[in-house]
Short mmCIF file of C-alpha atoms in Angstrom, two decimals:
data_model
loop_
_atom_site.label_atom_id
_atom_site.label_comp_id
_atom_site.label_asym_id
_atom_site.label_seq_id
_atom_site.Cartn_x
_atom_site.Cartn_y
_atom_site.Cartn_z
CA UNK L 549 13.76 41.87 17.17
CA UNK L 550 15.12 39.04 16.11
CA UNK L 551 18.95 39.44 13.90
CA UNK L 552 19.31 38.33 10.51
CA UNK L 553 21.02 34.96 10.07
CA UNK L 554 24.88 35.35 8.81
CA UNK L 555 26.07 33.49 6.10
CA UNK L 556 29.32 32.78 7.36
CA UNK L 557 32.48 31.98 4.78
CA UNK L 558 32.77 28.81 3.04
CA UNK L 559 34.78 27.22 0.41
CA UNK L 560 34.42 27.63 -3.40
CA UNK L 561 33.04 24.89 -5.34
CA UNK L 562 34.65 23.57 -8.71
CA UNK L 563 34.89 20.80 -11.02
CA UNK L 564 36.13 19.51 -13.91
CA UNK L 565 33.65 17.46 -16.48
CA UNK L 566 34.07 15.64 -19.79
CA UNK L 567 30.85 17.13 -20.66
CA UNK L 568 31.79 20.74 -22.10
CA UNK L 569 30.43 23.87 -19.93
CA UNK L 570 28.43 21.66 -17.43
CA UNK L 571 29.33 19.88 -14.05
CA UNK L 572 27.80 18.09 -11.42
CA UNK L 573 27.50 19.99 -8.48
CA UNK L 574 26.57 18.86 -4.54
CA UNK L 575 25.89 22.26 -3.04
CA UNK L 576 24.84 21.12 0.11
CA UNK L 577 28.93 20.33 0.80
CA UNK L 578 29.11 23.72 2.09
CA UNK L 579 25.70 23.59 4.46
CA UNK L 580 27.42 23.16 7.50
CA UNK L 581 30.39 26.03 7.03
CA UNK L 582 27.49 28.17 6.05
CA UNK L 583 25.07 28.04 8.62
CA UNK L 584 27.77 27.56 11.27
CA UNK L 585 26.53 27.35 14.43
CA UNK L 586 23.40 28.59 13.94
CA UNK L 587 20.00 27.46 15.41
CA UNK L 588 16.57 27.42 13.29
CA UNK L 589 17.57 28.35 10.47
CA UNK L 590 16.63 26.84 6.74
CA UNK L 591 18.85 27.37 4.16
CA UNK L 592 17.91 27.00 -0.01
CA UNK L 593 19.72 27.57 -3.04
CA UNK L 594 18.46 30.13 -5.82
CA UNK L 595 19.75 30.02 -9.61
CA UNK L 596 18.61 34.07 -9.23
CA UNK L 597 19.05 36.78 -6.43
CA UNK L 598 15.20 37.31 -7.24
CA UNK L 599 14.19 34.24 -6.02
CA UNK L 600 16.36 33.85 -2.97
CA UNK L 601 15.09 37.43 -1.91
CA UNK L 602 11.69 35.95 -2.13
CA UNK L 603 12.01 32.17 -1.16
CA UNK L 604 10.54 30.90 -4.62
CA UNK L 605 11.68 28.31 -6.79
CA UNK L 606 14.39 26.84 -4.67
CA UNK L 607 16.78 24.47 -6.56
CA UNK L 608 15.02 20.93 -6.15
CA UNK L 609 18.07 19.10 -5.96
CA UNK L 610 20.92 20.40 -4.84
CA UNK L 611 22.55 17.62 -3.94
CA UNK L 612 23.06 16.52 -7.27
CA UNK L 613 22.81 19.74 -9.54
CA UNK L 614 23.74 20.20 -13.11
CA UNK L 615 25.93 23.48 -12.72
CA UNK L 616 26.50 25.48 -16.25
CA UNK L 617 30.06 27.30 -16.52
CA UNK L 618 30.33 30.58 -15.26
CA UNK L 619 26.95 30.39 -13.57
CA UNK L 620 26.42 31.46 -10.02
CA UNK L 621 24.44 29.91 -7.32
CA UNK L 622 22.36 31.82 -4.60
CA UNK L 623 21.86 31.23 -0.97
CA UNK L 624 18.73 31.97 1.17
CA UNK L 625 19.31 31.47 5.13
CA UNK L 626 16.10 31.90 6.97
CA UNK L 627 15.61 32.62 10.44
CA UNK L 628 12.37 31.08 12.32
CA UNK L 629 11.20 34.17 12.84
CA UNK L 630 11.23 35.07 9.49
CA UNK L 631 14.44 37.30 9.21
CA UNK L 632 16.30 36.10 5.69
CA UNK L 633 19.58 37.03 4.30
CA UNK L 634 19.90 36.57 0.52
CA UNK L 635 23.52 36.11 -0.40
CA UNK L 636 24.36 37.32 -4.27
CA UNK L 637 27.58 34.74 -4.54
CA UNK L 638 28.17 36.43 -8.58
CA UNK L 639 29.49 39.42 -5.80
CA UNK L 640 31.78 36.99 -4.00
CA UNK L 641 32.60 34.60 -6.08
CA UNK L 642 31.96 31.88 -3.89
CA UNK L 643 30.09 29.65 -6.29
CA UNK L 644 32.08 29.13 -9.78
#
């Protein structure tokens, strides 16, 4: 049986914007401390634990996403053989 991949720590992402309650956001920053070391393994970003859970309607962009205040981000790492784990960052805080 193949594990579950870990979602391994990683640093908070913030900014500040002239534009009230949104920011421009590159999520990806954080791929690397995230997957770690890790082999075969895709990861996505989810504007709902519902959709990272289920691999749908992954954010299109992320390199270059428009990030409302106070909203959290979720992350889907998925193993090759199909093994996910669906991290709910509003938990964490992680993603602010």
């Amino acid at each position: 049986v193949e594990p579950s991949p870990q979602i391994q720590d990683f640093d908070d992402l913030r900014a500040c914007s002239d534009n009230p309650n949104i920011a421009v956001f590159d999520l990806t920053q954080n791929s690397n401390l995230i997957i770690s070391n890790q082999e075969n393994v895709t990861l996505t970003y989810h504007q709902s634990l519902a959709s990272a859970e289920n691999g749908t309607n992954a954010i299109a962009f992320p390199v270059n996403y428009n990030g409302i205040d106070g909203e959290f981000i979720y992350i889907r790492l998925e193993g090759e053989n199909a093994c996910i784990t669906a991290f709910n960052s509003a938990e964490d805080n992680r993603f602010q």
